[in-house]
Tab-separated table of C-alpha atoms in Angstrom:
chain	number	residue	atom	x	y	z
A	1	MET	CA	-75.624	-5.772	-54.376
A	2	GLU	CA	-76.957	-3.099	-52.018
A	3	LEU	CA	-79.151	-4.418	-49.213
A	4	THR	CA	-82.125	-2.867	-47.502
A	5	THR	CA	-83.898	-3.570	-44.253
A	6	PRO	CA	-86.446	-6.397	-44.737
A	7	ILE	CA	-90.092	-5.498	-44.705
A	8	HIS	CA	-91.035	-7.296	-41.506
A	9	THR	CA	-88.083	-6.347	-39.335
A	10	THR	CA	-86.853	-3.377	-37.331
A	11	VAL	CA	-83.207	-2.933	-36.400
A	12	THR	CA	-82.414	-2.330	-32.753
A	13	GLN	CA	-78.709	-1.976	-32.037
A	14	ASN	CA	-77.131	-5.404	-32.780
A	15	HIS	CA	-80.304	-7.395	-33.242
A	16	ILE	CA	-83.384	-7.403	-35.389
A	17	LYS	CA	-86.834	-7.678	-33.905
A	18	VAL	CA	-88.856	-9.977	-36.140
A	19	MET	CA	-92.509	-9.072	-36.715
A	20	TYR	CA	-94.255	-12.359	-37.413
A	21	LEU	CA	-97.340	-12.709	-39.558
A	22	PRO	CA	-100.667	-13.247	-37.772
A	23	ASN	CA	-102.027	-16.797	-37.733
A	24	SER	CA	-105.015	-15.617	-39.752
A	25	VAL	CA	-102.764	-15.192	-42.808
A	26	LEU	CA	-101.613	-18.795	-42.464
A	27	ILE	CA	-105.194	-20.018	-42.009
A	28	CYS	CA	-106.303	-18.158	-45.142
A	29	THR	CA	-103.467	-19.784	-47.078
A	30	TYR	CA	-104.139	-23.283	-45.715
A	31	VAL	CA	-107.859	-23.141	-46.531
A	32	SER	CA	-107.413	-21.614	-49.986
A	33	CYS	CA	-104.648	-24.017	-51.028
A	34	SER	CA	-106.502	-27.075	-49.723
A	35	LEU	CA	-109.722	-26.135	-51.528
A	36	SER	CA	-107.799	-25.502	-54.743
A	37	ILE	CA	-106.003	-28.830	-54.559
A	38	LEU	CA	-109.381	-30.512	-54.046
A	39	GLY	CA	-110.882	-28.514	-56.919
A	40	ALA	CA	-107.999	-29.491	-59.220
A	41	ILE	CA	-108.494	-33.162	-58.377
A	42	ILE	CA	-112.216	-32.899	-59.188
A	43	ILE	CA	-111.409	-31.292	-62.551
A	44	PHE	CA	-108.948	-34.105	-63.327
A	45	VAL	CA	-111.457	-36.786	-62.294
A	46	THR	CA	-114.333	-35.314	-64.293
A	47	TYR	CA	-112.155	-35.022	-67.377
A	48	CYS	CA	-111.517	-38.776	-67.184
A	49	THR	CA	-115.012	-39.885	-66.187
A	50	VAL	CA	-117.381	-37.567	-68.116
A	51	PRO	CA	-116.687	-38.241	-71.813
A	52	GLU	CA	-119.467	-35.965	-73.080
A	53	ALA	CA	-117.622	-32.970	-71.638
A	54	LYS	CA	-114.246	-33.898	-73.111
A	55	ASN	CA	-113.281	-31.573	-75.950
A	56	GLN	CA	-110.318	-29.383	-76.908
A	57	THR	CA	-111.411	-26.528	-74.644
A	58	ARG	CA	-111.555	-28.791	-71.607
A	59	ARG	CA	-108.195	-30.301	-72.529
A	60	LEU	CA	-106.724	-26.813	-72.361
A	61	LEU	CA	-108.427	-26.380	-68.982
A	62	ILE	CA	-106.553	-29.468	-67.770
A	63	TYR	CA	-103.227	-27.819	-68.632
A	64	LEU	CA	-104.322	-24.662	-66.807
A	65	THR	CA	-105.366	-26.773	-63.822
A	66	ILE	CA	-101.975	-28.503	-63.708
A	67	ALA	CA	-100.334	-25.087	-63.381
A	68	ASP	CA	-102.836	-23.950	-60.727
A	69	PHE	CA	-102.370	-27.218	-58.830
A	70	LEU	CA	-98.611	-26.603	-58.683
A	71	THR	CA	-99.192	-23.035	-57.480
A	72	SER	CA	-101.541	-24.133	-54.700
A	73	SER	CA	-99.244	-26.958	-53.629
A	74	GLY	CA	-96.225	-24.654	-53.638
A	75	ASN	CA	-97.966	-21.937	-51.628
A	76	LEU	CA	-99.178	-24.544	-49.133
A	77	LEU	CA	-95.640	-25.875	-48.802
A	78	GLY	CA	-94.359	-22.333	-48.262
A	79	ALA	CA	-96.947	-21.661	-45.540
A	80	LEU	CA	-96.088	-24.923	-43.768
A	81	ARG	CA	-92.407	-24.011	-43.945
A	82	TYR	CA	-93.132	-20.609	-42.422
A	83	ALA	CA	-95.213	-22.184	-39.634
A	84	TYR	CA	-92.415	-24.655	-38.891
A	85	ASN	CA	-89.813	-21.904	-38.716
A	86	ASP	CA	-92.064	-19.762	-36.545
A	87	LYS	CA	-92.796	-22.682	-34.189
A	88	HIS	CA	-89.103	-23.416	-33.694
A	89	HIS	CA	-88.181	-19.710	-33.421
A	90	ARG	CA	-85.452	-20.020	-36.014
A	91	LEU	CA	-85.346	-16.283	-36.674
A	92	HIS	CA	-85.339	-15.117	-33.055
A	93	ASN	CA	-82.305	-13.212	-31.890
A	94	PHE	CA	-80.683	-13.223	-35.318
A	95	THR	CA	-78.227	-10.393	-35.771
A	96	ASP	CA	-78.652	-8.040	-38.694
A	97	ILE	CA	-75.868	-9.819	-40.593
A	98	GLU	CA	-77.302	-13.277	-39.875
A	99	LEU	CA	-80.801	-12.334	-41.020
A	100	ARG	CA	-79.427	-10.830	-44.216
A	101	ARG	CA	-77.424	-13.998	-44.798
A	102	HIS	CA	-80.599	-16.032	-44.250
A	103	CYS	CA	-82.272	-13.973	-46.981
A	104	GLU	CA	-79.323	-14.092	-49.375
A	105	HIS	CA	-78.851	-17.848	-48.921
A	106	PRO	CA	-82.307	-19.371	-48.347
A	107	ASP	CA	-82.785	-23.003	-47.462
A	108	ASP	CA	-83.335	-25.515	-50.250
A	109	LEU	CA	-87.069	-25.852	-49.530
A	110	CYS	CA	-87.593	-22.105	-49.925
A	111	ALA	CA	-85.603	-21.998	-53.173
A	112	ILE	CA	-87.412	-24.997	-54.679
A	113	GLN	CA	-90.841	-23.690	-53.671
A	114	SER	CA	-90.050	-20.296	-55.186
A	115	MET	CA	-89.007	-21.914	-58.468
A	116	VAL	CA	-92.133	-24.093	-58.623
A	117	THR	CA	-94.626	-21.296	-57.924
A	118	THR	CA	-92.855	-18.817	-60.202
A	119	PHE	CA	-92.975	-21.321	-63.057
A	120	SER	CA	-96.560	-22.430	-62.416
A	121	SER	CA	-97.932	-18.883	-62.078
A	122	LEU	CA	-96.402	-17.848	-65.397
A	123	ALA	CA	-97.742	-21.034	-67.022
A	124	SER	CA	-101.211	-20.329	-65.607
A	125	PHE	CA	-101.248	-16.854	-67.166
A	126	SER	CA	-100.206	-18.303	-70.511
A	127	TRP	CA	-102.847	-21.044	-70.590
A	128	THR	CA	-105.551	-18.533	-69.635
A	129	ILE	CA	-104.663	-16.490	-72.718
A	130	ILE	CA	-104.494	-19.577	-74.943
A	131	ILE	CA	-107.974	-20.731	-73.890
A	132	GLY	CA	-109.330	-17.346	-74.936
A	133	LEU	CA	-107.508	-17.496	-78.277
A	134	HIS	CA	-108.791	-21.023	-78.879
A	135	ILE	CA	-112.426	-20.024	-78.359
A	136	LEU	CA	-111.966	-16.879	-80.457
A	137	LEU	CA	-110.468	-18.762	-83.415
A	138	THR	CA	-112.969	-21.628	-83.169
A	139	LEU	CA	-116.126	-19.569	-82.630
A	140	VAL	CA	-115.544	-16.350	-84.553
A	141	TYR	CA	-113.206	-17.432	-87.353
A	142	GLN	CA	-114.442	-21.033	-87.672
A	143	THR	CA	-110.905	-22.389	-87.912
A	144	ARG	CA	-109.522	-25.680	-86.632
A	145	TRP	CA	-105.988	-24.354	-86.382
A	146	CYS	CA	-106.029	-25.002	-82.632
A	147	PHE	CA	-106.431	-28.722	-83.325
A	148	THR	CA	-103.364	-29.095	-85.533
A	149	THR	CA	-100.087	-30.634	-84.411
A	150	ILE	CA	-98.091	-27.477	-85.026
A	151	ALA	CA	-100.529	-25.472	-82.901
A	152	ARG	CA	-100.174	-27.913	-80.019
A	153	VAL	CA	-96.392	-27.800	-80.252
A	154	LEU	CA	-96.405	-24.000	-80.274
A	155	THR	CA	-98.848	-23.644	-77.380
A	156	HIS	CA	-97.005	-26.114	-75.162
A	157	SER	CA	-93.648	-24.583	-76.056
A	158	ALA	CA	-94.913	-21.117	-75.181
A	159	SER	CA	-96.902	-22.052	-72.078
A	160	TRP	CA	-94.348	-24.342	-70.471
A	161	GLY	CA	-91.103	-23.320	-72.200
A	162	ILE	CA	-91.142	-19.541	-71.678
A	163	PRO	CA	-92.037	-19.794	-67.949
A	164	LEU	CA	-89.318	-22.417	-67.515
A	165	VAL	CA	-86.707	-20.187	-69.174
A	166	ILE	CA	-87.703	-17.169	-67.052
A	167	THR	CA	-87.619	-19.258	-63.876
A	168	LEU	CA	-84.214	-20.764	-64.687
A	169	VAL	CA	-82.772	-17.318	-65.476
A	170	ALA	CA	-84.080	-15.990	-62.154
A	171	ALA	CA	-82.619	-19.006	-60.346
A	172	PHE	CA	-79.279	-18.573	-62.156
A	173	LYS	CA	-79.228	-14.891	-61.142
A	174	ASN	CA	-79.885	-16.037	-57.561
A	175	VAL	CA	-82.899	-13.765	-57.016
A	176	LEU	CA	-85.408	-16.427	-55.898
A	177	GLY	CA	-85.747	-17.054	-52.185
A	178	GLU	CA	-86.935	-15.449	-48.954
A	179	ASP	CA	-89.586	-12.945	-50.001
A	180	GLN	CA	-89.867	-11.145	-46.633
A	181	TYR	CA	-93.629	-10.938	-47.449
A	182	ILE	CA	-93.041	-7.845	-49.591
A	183	GLY	CA	-95.072	-9.082	-52.557
A	184	SER	CA	-96.543	-12.371	-51.374
A	185	GLY	CA	-98.096	-14.213	-48.470
A	186	PRO	CA	-96.244	-16.677	-46.219
A	187	TRP	CA	-94.294	-18.226	-49.074
A	188	CYS	CA	-91.045	-17.559	-50.940
A	189	TRP	CA	-90.666	-15.629	-54.183
A	190	ILE	CA	-88.142	-12.835	-54.917
A	191	LYS	CA	-85.508	-12.155	-52.275
A	192	GLY	CA	-86.584	-9.226	-50.126
A	193	CYS	CA	-83.038	-8.202	-49.219
A	194	MET	CA	-82.157	-6.873	-52.663
A	195	HIS	CA	-81.897	-3.235	-53.668
A	196	ASN	CA	-85.336	-1.661	-54.055
A	197	ARG	CA	-85.193	-1.193	-57.831
A	198	ASP	CA	-83.729	-4.666	-58.398
A	199	LEU	CA	-86.570	-6.089	-56.330
A	200	VAL	CA	-89.226	-4.311	-58.415
A	201	LEU	CA	-87.489	-5.311	-61.664
A	202	TRP	CA	-87.426	-9.025	-60.850
A	203	MET	CA	-90.959	-9.000	-59.463
A	204	THR	CA	-92.050	-7.528	-62.804
A	205	LEU	CA	-90.068	-9.976	-64.939
A	206	THR	CA	-91.011	-13.110	-63.002
A	207	GLY	CA	-94.678	-12.489	-62.449
A	208	LYS	CA	-96.374	-9.139	-62.117
A	209	GLY	CA	-95.548	-7.813	-65.574
A	210	TRP	CA	-96.930	-10.974	-67.174
A	211	GLU	CA	-99.915	-10.892	-64.842
A	212	VAL	CA	-100.880	-7.343	-65.840
A	213	MET	CA	-100.447	-8.266	-69.507
A	214	THR	CA	-102.756	-11.260	-68.948
A	215	TYR	CA	-105.393	-8.982	-67.403
A	216	ILE	CA	-105.380	-6.766	-70.482
A	217	VAL	CA	-105.250	-9.487	-73.160
A	218	THR	CA	-107.814	-11.822	-71.589
A	219	ALA	CA	-110.196	-8.987	-70.740
A	220	PHE	CA	-110.179	-7.951	-74.410
A	221	LEU	CA	-110.598	-11.535	-75.663
A	222	TYR	CA	-113.424	-12.569	-73.379
A	223	ILE	CA	-115.316	-9.269	-73.537
A	224	TYR	CA	-115.097	-9.415	-77.331
A	225	LEU	CA	-116.445	-12.992	-77.277
A	226	LYS	CA	-119.371	-11.880	-75.139
A	227	TYR	CA	-120.025	-8.959	-77.478
A	228	TYR	CA	-119.799	-11.272	-80.506
A	229	MET	CA	-122.460	-13.618	-79.108
A	230	ILE	CA	-124.799	-10.750	-78.238
A	231	ARG	CA	-124.460	-9.309	-81.751
A	232	LYS	CA	-124.831	-12.753	-83.371
A	233	ARG	CA	-128.032	-13.465	-81.465
A	234	ARG	CA	-129.495	-10.124	-82.454
A	235	GLN	CA	-128.526	-10.513	-86.116
A	236	GLU	CA	-130.082	-13.964	-86.380
A	237	ARG	CA	-132.927	-13.103	-84.006
A	238	ARG	CA	-132.146	-16.186	-81.972
A	239	PRO	CA	-131.793	-15.128	-78.329
A	240	ASN	CA	-130.985	-18.716	-77.301
A	241	LEU	CA	-128.212	-19.234	-79.864
A	242	ARG	CA	-125.496	-21.394	-78.309
A	243	TYR	CA	-121.825	-22.089	-79.004
A	244	SER	CA	-122.520	-25.593	-80.342
A	245	GLN	CA	-124.893	-24.178	-82.963
A	246	ILE	CA	-122.092	-22.025	-84.358
A	247	SER	CA	-119.180	-24.460	-84.114
A	248	VAL	CA	-119.309	-28.243	-83.782
A	249	SER	CA	-115.983	-28.100	-81.925
A	250	LEU	CA	-117.531	-26.247	-78.983
A	251	ARG	CA	-120.083	-27.224	-76.347
A	252	ASP	CA	-122.898	-25.020	-75.073
A	253	ASP	CA	-121.273	-24.825	-71.644
A	254	ASP	CA	-118.015	-23.609	-73.177
A	255	GLU	CA	-119.602	-20.172	-72.885
A	256	ASN	CA	-118.700	-20.383	-69.175
A	257	TYR	CA	-115.083	-19.805	-70.183
A	258	VAL	CA	-115.977	-16.186	-70.934
A	259	LEU	CA	-115.850	-15.693	-67.145
A	260	LEU	CA	-112.339	-17.128	-66.814
A	261	TRP	CA	-110.577	-13.768	-67.041
A	262	LEU	CA	-112.918	-12.298	-64.425
A	263	VAL	CA	-112.080	-15.096	-61.971
A	264	LEU	CA	-108.362	-14.476	-62.502
A	265	TYR	CA	-108.814	-10.726	-62.102
A	266	ILE	CA	-110.885	-10.891	-58.911
A	267	LEU	CA	-108.595	-13.427	-57.250
A	268	ARG	CA	-105.173	-12.005	-58.104
A	269	ILE	CA	-105.706	-8.244	-58.292
A	270	TRP	CA	-104.946	-7.882	-54.576
A	271	GLY	CA	-101.354	-8.979	-54.963
A	272	THR	CA	-101.051	-6.659	-57.964
A	273	VAL	CA	-102.307	-3.769	-55.822
A	274	ARG	CA	-99.599	-4.550	-53.252
A	275	TYR	CA	-97.074	-4.613	-56.069
A	276	GLY	CA	-98.316	-1.216	-57.274
A	277	ILE	CA	-98.011	0.215	-53.759
A	278	LEU	CA	-94.447	-1.102	-53.543
A	279	VAL	CA	-93.536	0.455	-56.908
A	280	TYR	CA	-95.014	3.775	-55.756
A	281	ARG	CA	-93.011	3.676	-52.537
A	282	VAL	CA	-89.805	2.875	-54.370
A	283	GLU	CA	-90.323	5.603	-56.988
A	284	THR	CA	-91.199	8.258	-54.415
A	285	GLY	CA	-88.377	7.273	-52.084
A	286	VAL	CA	-90.636	6.667	-49.095
A	287	LYS	CA	-88.507	5.451	-46.190
A	288	THR	CA	-91.225	3.066	-44.945
A	289	VAL	CA	-91.100	0.975	-48.123
A	290	TYR	CA	-90.490	-2.182	-46.077
A	291	HIS	CA	-92.935	-1.433	-43.294
A	292	LEU	CA	-96.161	-3.439	-43.105
A	293	ASN	CA	-99.080	-1.172	-42.284
A	294	ASN	CA	-102.753	-2.036	-41.814
A	295	VAL	CA	-103.490	-1.781	-45.551
A	296	ASP	CA	-100.661	-4.230	-46.286
A	297	TYR	CA	-102.021	-6.718	-43.759
A	298	VAL	CA	-105.572	-6.507	-45.127
A	299	LEU	CA	-104.376	-6.955	-48.709
A	300	MET	CA	-102.066	-9.802	-47.652
A	301	HIS	CA	-105.007	-11.686	-46.131
A	302	ILE	CA	-107.019	-11.381	-49.352
A	303	GLN	CA	-103.963	-12.201	-51.474
A	304	SER	CA	-103.285	-15.302	-49.375
A	305	VAL	CA	-106.734	-16.511	-50.397
A	306	GLY	CA	-106.789	-15.310	-54.001
A	307	ASP	CA	-103.335	-16.304	-55.230
A	308	SER	CA	-104.017	-19.957	-54.420
A	309	ALA	CA	-107.747	-20.226	-55.111
A	310	GLN	CA	-108.013	-20.305	-58.917
A	311	ALA	CA	-108.334	-24.087	-59.259
A	312	PHE	CA	-111.164	-24.132	-56.701
A	313	PHE	CA	-113.166	-21.401	-58.436
A	314	ASN	CA	-112.490	-22.984	-61.827
A	315	CYS	CA	-113.934	-26.177	-60.376
A	316	LEU	CA	-117.109	-24.315	-59.404
A	317	LEU	CA	-117.300	-22.669	-62.822
A	318	PHE	CA	-116.431	-25.652	-65.038
A	319	CYS	CA	-117.728	-28.573	-62.967
A	320	VAL	CA	-120.595	-27.383	-60.785
A	321	LYS	CA	-121.925	-24.814	-63.282
A	322	ASP	CA	-121.250	-27.037	-66.315
A	323	THR	CA	-124.452	-29.017	-66.967
A	324	ALA	CA	-122.827	-32.081	-68.564
A	325	VAL	CA	-120.115	-32.358	-65.917
A	326	ARG	CA	-122.565	-31.810	-63.074
A	327	HIS	CA	-124.891	-34.527	-64.379
A	328	GLY	CA	-121.907	-36.824	-64.896
A	329	LEU	CA	-120.814	-36.317	-61.299
A	330	LEU	CA	-124.330	-36.979	-60.039
A	331	ARG	CA	-124.577	-40.169	-62.115
A	332	MET	CA	-121.249	-41.359	-60.763
A	333	LEU	CA	-122.271	-40.641	-57.163
A	334	CYS	CA	-125.692	-42.304	-57.643
A	335	ARG	CA	-124.080	-45.360	-59.236
A	336	ARG	CA	-121.730	-45.729	-56.284
A	337	ASP	CA	-124.661	-45.375	-53.893
A	338	GLU	CA	-126.591	-48.052	-55.796
A	339	ASP	CA	-123.570	-50.375	-55.813
A	340	ARG	CA	-123.174	-49.922	-52.069
A	341	GLN	CA	-126.841	-50.657	-51.454
A	342	LEU	CA	-126.627	-53.730	-53.700
A	343	ASN	CA	-123.611	-55.004	-51.783
A	344	ASP	CA	-125.434	-54.459	-48.486
A	345	TYR	CA	-128.475	-56.344	-49.832
A	346	THR	CA	-126.283	-59.195	-51.102
A	347	ARG	CA	-124.704	-59.572	-47.672
A	348	LEU	CA	-128.148	-59.904	-46.122
């Protein structure tokens, strides 16, 4: 396999000068991942403690949150690994051959993290599409197909099985590992020391191609749902018509899910832009394809926030903005405060 000079290095005679990422990229990743992990935990807790908000749509959100939780945890692990390597200067004074070997044969932590985040990102895209299909079938076509056993088997097989197969194939082909920050933040993904076209191909197959497809499909689904509700309200002359009045399987606040595709788009488009720039450089034969310029650094900062932040923003959208969940959280917090005050009074 033909090798190319990694994106963050410059060759000088027998050694490579390593250009390390600024600490601000790591800070962005730490904050985003931590908030998302917290947001995922809140979604899990509210699903268990607020029964009035528990329906099929929210159950699908739990599966999406599991995938987003794995992505945030994996990216956080990758950033911590990078910080540890940087602190101990493991890449200093590596010869060109040694640095290439480091990329071709990454450490176990890098390989495992790459597998986890590749799998979880693909699963997240799939569950986002399935939530849209569920609301479409339930609201527009008044079908309960999504509640059948065969539907559950198919959705889980597609959303967990296909990403697992793609990830295992990529691992078997030995393409997962040290990313060299070409298409990601301070975490591992596709090996950056591969031939340019091989790199673009595997980035497309293991993430970006599916991500762009998710943008298109979910945008159509959720925009159509919004259009359907506007038309329905006008036809029936009921401007306050809600989801629950059309289908007993949906809650009023399930209309918040119409914004799910927009959250995904806003958060992850920055990495897709970097991917598009890379494809352009490869196709035009630009020699600086692996050189980080100011645009790359700006986009990397935003990507380091966005790629890990979906669970946090979903928490804001489906816990804070959701009336039933918000009231359930407030009741739980007030009950704990009353119990604490009662215990204090009892002690007196």
